[in-house]
Amino acid sequence: MPGPRVFDSGSTKPSPKDDDSFRNTLELLPFAILVTNQHGEIVLVNAASEKLFGSSRAELIGASADALVPGLREGTHDAVQYDAASGRALRAQSGSRDVFARRKEGTEFPAEVTINPLTSSRKALMLTVVIDRTERYELQRLTAAGALRTLTRGRIVF
């Protein structure tokens, strides 16, 4: 079952090839991708999302993105301007932010998220990229600890 149409070329005769190409591209990405509707419900994920969050596609589709990334939608719609007639996104403030995301079993991990509207869609959809930053933060912690040991020459300083 192909799932709901996500990408629409805007032509009078939508092409399933557009949707297939979009989905195939998302599958190739090494980062978790969540596509959500205007209510924050997940409508599309890639394989990296299943792996990162420890949930199957069936469990993720229809779930709230806020359950995976608490506070994800805060400020998102304020950053996007929509055309009132079509519901299509006109522009968005770009950028990423550091958050804590939650896996299926409840553990949290540091993540970087970037949220952008899918401007080619007739629906108001948002594409969220989630990158696990656990290793980066651990490396930063170890680097800082090593620098501290170097500064104190191995002595414990209170």
PDB file of C-alpha atoms in Angstrom:
ATOM      1  CA  MET A   1       0.000   0.000   0.000  1.00  0.00           C
ATOM      2  CA  PRO A   2       1.641   3.260  -1.082  1.00  0.00           C
ATOM      3  CA  GLY A   3       0.202   5.455   1.703  1.00  0.00           C
ATOM      4  CA  PRO A   4      -1.178   8.977   1.467  1.00  0.00           C
ATOM      5  CA  ARG A   5      -0.028  11.273  -1.318  1.00  0.00           C
ATOM      6  CA  VAL A   6       2.573  13.616   0.044  1.00  0.00           C
ATOM      7  CA  PHE A   7       4.145  15.315  -2.932  1.00  0.00           C
ATOM      8  CA  ASP A   8       2.046  16.935  -5.600  1.00  0.00           C
ATOM      9  CA  SER A   9       3.473  18.659  -8.637  1.00  0.00           C
ATOM     10  CA  GLY A  10       0.537  21.067  -8.676  1.00  0.00           C
ATOM     11  CA  SER A  11      -0.598  19.926 -12.108  1.00  0.00           C
ATOM     12  CA  THR A  12      -4.229  19.118 -12.757  1.00  0.00           C
ATOM     13  CA  LYS A  13      -3.285  15.473 -13.129  1.00  0.00           C
ATOM     14  CA  PRO A  14      -1.072  14.433 -10.171  1.00  0.00           C
ATOM     15  CA  SER A  15       1.696  12.029 -11.032  1.00  0.00           C
ATOM     16  CA  PRO A  16       2.380   9.048  -8.755  1.00  0.00           C
ATOM     17  CA  LYS A  17       5.967   9.245 -10.054  1.00  0.00           C
ATOM     18  CA  ASP A  18       6.448  12.512  -8.145  1.00  0.00           C
ATOM     19  CA  ASP A  19       5.418  10.866  -4.900  1.00  0.00           C
ATOM     20  CA  ASP A  20       7.538   7.772  -5.573  1.00  0.00           C
ATOM     21  CA  SER A  21      10.624   9.839  -6.370  1.00  0.00           C
ATOM     22  CA  PHE A  22      10.178  11.892  -3.215  1.00  0.00           C
ATOM     23  CA  ARG A  23       9.735   8.796  -1.027  1.00  0.00           C
ATOM     24  CA  ASN A  24      12.701   7.028  -2.641  1.00  0.00           C
ATOM     25  CA  THR A  25      14.898  10.056  -2.040  1.00  0.00           C
ATOM     26  CA  LEU A  26      13.900  10.171   1.634  1.00  0.00           C
ATOM     27  CA  GLU A  27      14.772   6.485   1.996  1.00  0.00           C
ATOM     28  CA  LEU A  28      18.332   7.164   0.832  1.00  0.00           C
ATOM     29  CA  LEU A  29      19.008   9.764   3.510  1.00  0.00           C
ATOM     30  CA  PRO A  30      21.039   8.643   6.551  1.00  0.00           C
ATOM     31  CA  PHE A  31      19.078  10.915   8.906  1.00  0.00           C
ATOM     32  CA  ALA A  32      15.641  10.389  10.398  1.00  0.00           C
ATOM     33  CA  ILE A  33      12.970  12.181   8.381  1.00  0.00           C
ATOM     34  CA  LEU A  34       9.502  12.916   9.752  1.00  0.00           C
ATOM     35  CA  VAL A  35       6.870  14.474   7.502  1.00  0.00           C
ATOM     36  CA  THR A  36       3.980  15.840   9.541  1.00  0.00           C
ATOM     37  CA  ASN A  37       0.619  17.388   8.746  1.00  0.00           C
ATOM     38  CA  GLN A  38      -0.771  20.629  10.178  1.00  0.00           C
ATOM     39  CA  HIS A  39      -1.880  18.749  13.312  1.00  0.00           C
ATOM     40  CA  GLY A  40       1.613  17.415  14.032  1.00  0.00           C
ATOM     41  CA  GLU A  41       0.683  13.856  13.031  1.00  0.00           C
ATOM     42  CA  ILE A  42       3.362  11.886  11.236  1.00  0.00           C
ATOM     43  CA  VAL A  43       2.329  11.023   7.668  1.00  0.00           C
ATOM     44  CA  LEU A  44       5.648   9.745   6.307  1.00  0.00           C
ATOM     45  CA  VAL A  45       8.945   8.456   7.724  1.00  0.00           C
ATOM     46  CA  ASN A  46      12.079   6.900   6.301  1.00  0.00           C
ATOM     47  CA  ALA A  47      13.999   3.780   7.369  1.00  0.00           C
ATOM     48  CA  ALA A  48      16.459   5.876   9.393  1.00  0.00           C
ATOM     49  CA  SER A  49      13.513   7.060  11.536  1.00  0.00           C
ATOM     50  CA  GLU A  50      12.537   3.495  12.334  1.00  0.00           C
ATOM     51  CA  LYS A  51      16.092   2.705  13.389  1.00  0.00           C
ATOM     52  CA  LEU A  52      16.646   5.885  15.419  1.00  0.00           C
ATOM     53  CA  PHE A  53      13.362   5.816  17.325  1.00  0.00           C
ATOM     54  CA  GLY A  54      13.079   2.018  17.641  1.00  0.00           C
ATOM     55  CA  SER A  55       9.567   1.937  16.192  1.00  0.00           C
ATOM     56  CA  SER A  56       8.133   0.407  13.061  1.00  0.00           C
ATOM     57  CA  ARG A  57       6.733   2.543  10.270  1.00  0.00           C
ATOM     58  CA  ALA A  58       3.234   1.385  11.211  1.00  0.00           C
ATOM     59  CA  GLU A  59       3.779   2.623  14.781  1.00  0.00           C
ATOM     60  CA  LEU A  60       5.149   5.977  13.651  1.00  0.00           C
ATOM     61  CA  ILE A  61       2.559   6.843  10.976  1.00  0.00           C
ATOM     62  CA  GLY A  62      -0.345   8.646  12.642  1.00  0.00           C
ATOM     63  CA  ALA A  63       1.575   9.234  15.880  1.00  0.00           C
ATOM     64  CA  SER A  64       2.268  12.710  17.204  1.00  0.00           C
ATOM     65  CA  ALA A  65       5.711  14.039  16.330  1.00  0.00           C
ATOM     66  CA  ASP A  66       5.738  15.697  19.755  1.00  0.00           C
ATOM     67  CA  ALA A  67       5.865  12.224  21.322  1.00  0.00           C
ATOM     68  CA  LEU A  68       9.246  11.674  19.632  1.00  0.00           C
ATOM     69  CA  VAL A  69      10.590  15.207  19.863  1.00  0.00           C
ATOM     70  CA  PRO A  70       8.834  16.992  22.750  1.00  0.00           C
ATOM     71  CA  GLY A  71       8.083  20.596  21.890  1.00  0.00           C
ATOM     72  CA  LEU A  72       8.844  20.035  18.214  1.00  0.00           C
ATOM     73  CA  ARG A  73       5.937  22.128  16.962  1.00  0.00           C
ATOM     74  CA  GLU A  74       6.525  25.052  19.340  1.00  0.00           C
ATOM     75  CA  GLY A  75       7.165  28.086  17.197  1.00  0.00           C
ATOM     76  CA  THR A  76       7.161  26.067  13.977  1.00  0.00           C
ATOM     77  CA  HIS A  77       4.003  27.534  12.551  1.00  0.00           C
ATOM     78  CA  ASP A  78       5.026  31.009  13.714  1.00  0.00           C
ATOM     79  CA  ALA A  79       8.143  30.657  11.544  1.00  0.00           C
ATOM     80  CA  VAL A  80       6.162  29.704   8.445  1.00  0.00           C
ATOM     81  CA  GLN A  81       3.912  31.982   6.425  1.00  0.00           C
ATOM     82  CA  TYR A  82       1.063  30.268   4.566  1.00  0.00           C
ATOM     83  CA  ASP A  83      -1.048  31.381   1.636  1.00  0.00           C
ATOM     84  CA  ALA A  84      -4.570  31.539   3.072  1.00  0.00           C
ATOM     85  CA  ALA A  85      -6.252  30.372  -0.135  1.00  0.00           C
ATOM     86  CA  SER A  86      -4.103  27.340  -0.903  1.00  0.00           C
ATOM     87  CA  GLY A  87      -2.648  26.472   2.490  1.00  0.00           C
ATOM     88  CA  ARG A  88       0.762  26.226   0.831  1.00  0.00           C
ATOM     89  CA  ALA A  89       3.821  27.451   2.672  1.00  0.00           C
ATOM     90  CA  LEU A  90       5.289  30.646   1.281  1.00  0.00           C
ATOM     91  CA  ARG A  91       8.502  30.823   3.285  1.00  0.00           C
ATOM     92  CA  ALA A  92      10.052  29.657   6.515  1.00  0.00           C
ATOM     93  CA  GLN A  93      12.779  30.695   8.853  1.00  0.00           C
ATOM     94  CA  SER A  94      15.491  28.143   8.388  1.00  0.00           C
ATOM     95  CA  GLY A  95      17.879  26.828  10.977  1.00  0.00           C
ATOM     96  CA  SER A  96      18.346  23.983  13.352  1.00  0.00           C
ATOM     97  CA  ARG A  97      18.009  23.628  17.071  1.00  0.00           C
ATOM     98  CA  ASP A  98      19.247  21.250  19.715  1.00  0.00           C
ATOM     99  CA  VAL A  99      16.599  19.263  21.566  1.00  0.00           C
ATOM    100  CA  PHE A 100      16.149  15.965  23.362  1.00  0.00           C
ATOM    101  CA  ALA A 101      14.289  13.293  21.405  1.00  0.00           C
ATOM    102  CA  ARG A 102      12.673  10.155  22.813  1.00  0.00           C
ATOM    103  CA  ARG A 103      12.953   6.551  21.661  1.00  0.00           C
ATOM    104  CA  LYS A 104      10.134   4.014  21.835  1.00  0.00           C
ATOM    105  CA  GLU A 105      11.437   2.526  25.094  1.00  0.00           C
ATOM    106  CA  GLY A 106      11.477   5.990  26.673  1.00  0.00           C
ATOM    107  CA  THR A 107      15.180   6.848  26.670  1.00  0.00           C
ATOM    108  CA  GLU A 108      16.076  10.360  25.611  1.00  0.00           C
ATOM    109  CA  PHE A 109      19.008  11.413  23.462  1.00  0.00           C
ATOM    110  CA  PRO A 110      20.421  14.741  22.278  1.00  0.00           C
ATOM    111  CA  ALA A 111      19.308  15.569  18.767  1.00  0.00           C
ATOM    112  CA  GLU A 112      19.553  18.339  16.237  1.00  0.00           C
ATOM    113  CA  VAL A 113      16.332  19.085  14.367  1.00  0.00           C
ATOM    114  CA  THR A 114      15.705  21.153  11.285  1.00  0.00           C
ATOM    115  CA  ILE A 115      12.134  21.884  10.222  1.00  0.00           C
ATOM    116  CA  ASN A 116      11.069  23.142   6.805  1.00  0.00           C
ATOM    117  CA  PRO A 117       7.755  23.307   4.959  1.00  0.00           C
ATOM    118  CA  LEU A 118       7.203  21.138   1.916  1.00  0.00           C
ATOM    119  CA  THR A 119       6.373  23.975  -0.424  1.00  0.00           C
ATOM    120  CA  SER A 120       5.569  21.703  -3.361  1.00  0.00           C
ATOM    121  CA  SER A 121       2.684  20.111  -1.534  1.00  0.00           C
ATOM    122  CA  ARG A 122      -0.928  21.241  -1.743  1.00  0.00           C
ATOM    123  CA  LYS A 123      -1.233  20.294   1.911  1.00  0.00           C
ATOM    124  CA  ALA A 124       0.424  22.134   4.788  1.00  0.00           C
ATOM    125  CA  LEU A 125       3.173  19.620   5.525  1.00  0.00           C
ATOM    126  CA  MET A 126       6.418  20.018   7.437  1.00  0.00           C
ATOM    127  CA  LEU A 127       9.598  18.035   6.853  1.00  0.00           C
ATOM    128  CA  THR A 128      11.696  17.492   9.967  1.00  0.00           C
ATOM    129  CA  VAL A 129      15.241  16.142   9.878  1.00  0.00           C
ATOM    130  CA  VAL A 130      16.365  14.558  13.159  1.00  0.00           C
ATOM    131  CA  ILE A 131      20.065  13.863  13.715  1.00  0.00           C
ATOM    132  CA  ASP A 132      21.257  11.904  16.758  1.00  0.00           C
ATOM    133  CA  ARG A 133      24.017  13.964  18.386  1.00  0.00           C
ATOM    134  CA  THR A 134      24.883  11.541  21.219  1.00  0.00           C
ATOM    135  CA  GLU A 135      28.364  10.821  19.865  1.00  0.00           C
ATOM    136  CA  ARG A 136      29.108  14.483  19.180  1.00  0.00           C
ATOM    137  CA  TYR A 137      28.192  15.517  22.725  1.00  0.00           C
ATOM    138  CA  GLU A 138      30.145  12.642  24.236  1.00  0.00           C
ATOM    139  CA  LEU A 139      33.207  13.650  22.199  1.00  0.00           C
ATOM    140  CA  GLN A 140      32.809  17.251  23.371  1.00  0.00           C
ATOM    141  CA  ARG A 141      32.562  16.056  26.981  1.00  0.00           C
ATOM    142  CA  LEU A 142      35.680  13.905  26.648  1.00  0.00           C
ATOM    143  CA  THR A 143      37.576  16.714  24.930  1.00  0.00           C
ATOM    144  CA  ALA A 144      36.637  19.138  27.707  1.00  0.00           C
ATOM    145  CA  ALA A 145      37.635  16.590  30.365  1.00  0.00           C
ATOM    146  CA  GLY A 146      40.987  16.055  28.630  1.00  0.00           C
ATOM    147  CA  ALA A 147      41.584  19.797  28.427  1.00  0.00           C
ATOM    148  CA  LEU A 148      40.774  20.146  32.117  1.00  0.00           C
ATOM    149  CA  ARG A 149      43.235  17.368  33.014  1.00  0.00           C
ATOM    150  CA  THR A 150      45.877  19.087  30.904  1.00  0.00           C
ATOM    151  CA  LEU A 151      45.255  22.438  32.596  1.00  0.00           C
ATOM    152  CA  THR A 152      45.447  20.934  36.076  1.00  0.00           C
ATOM    153  CA  ARG A 153      48.262  18.502  35.158  1.00  0.00           C
ATOM    154  CA  GLY A 154      46.171  15.604  36.404  1.00  0.00           C
ATOM    155  CA  ARG A 155      45.531  17.088  39.857  1.00  0.00           C
ATOM    156  CA  ILE A 156      42.013  17.274  41.172  1.00  0.00           C
ATOM    157  CA  VAL A 157      41.111  20.894  41.766  1.00  0.00           C
ATOM    158  CA  PHE A 158      38.208  21.915  43.979  1.00  0.00           C
TER     159      PHE A 158
END
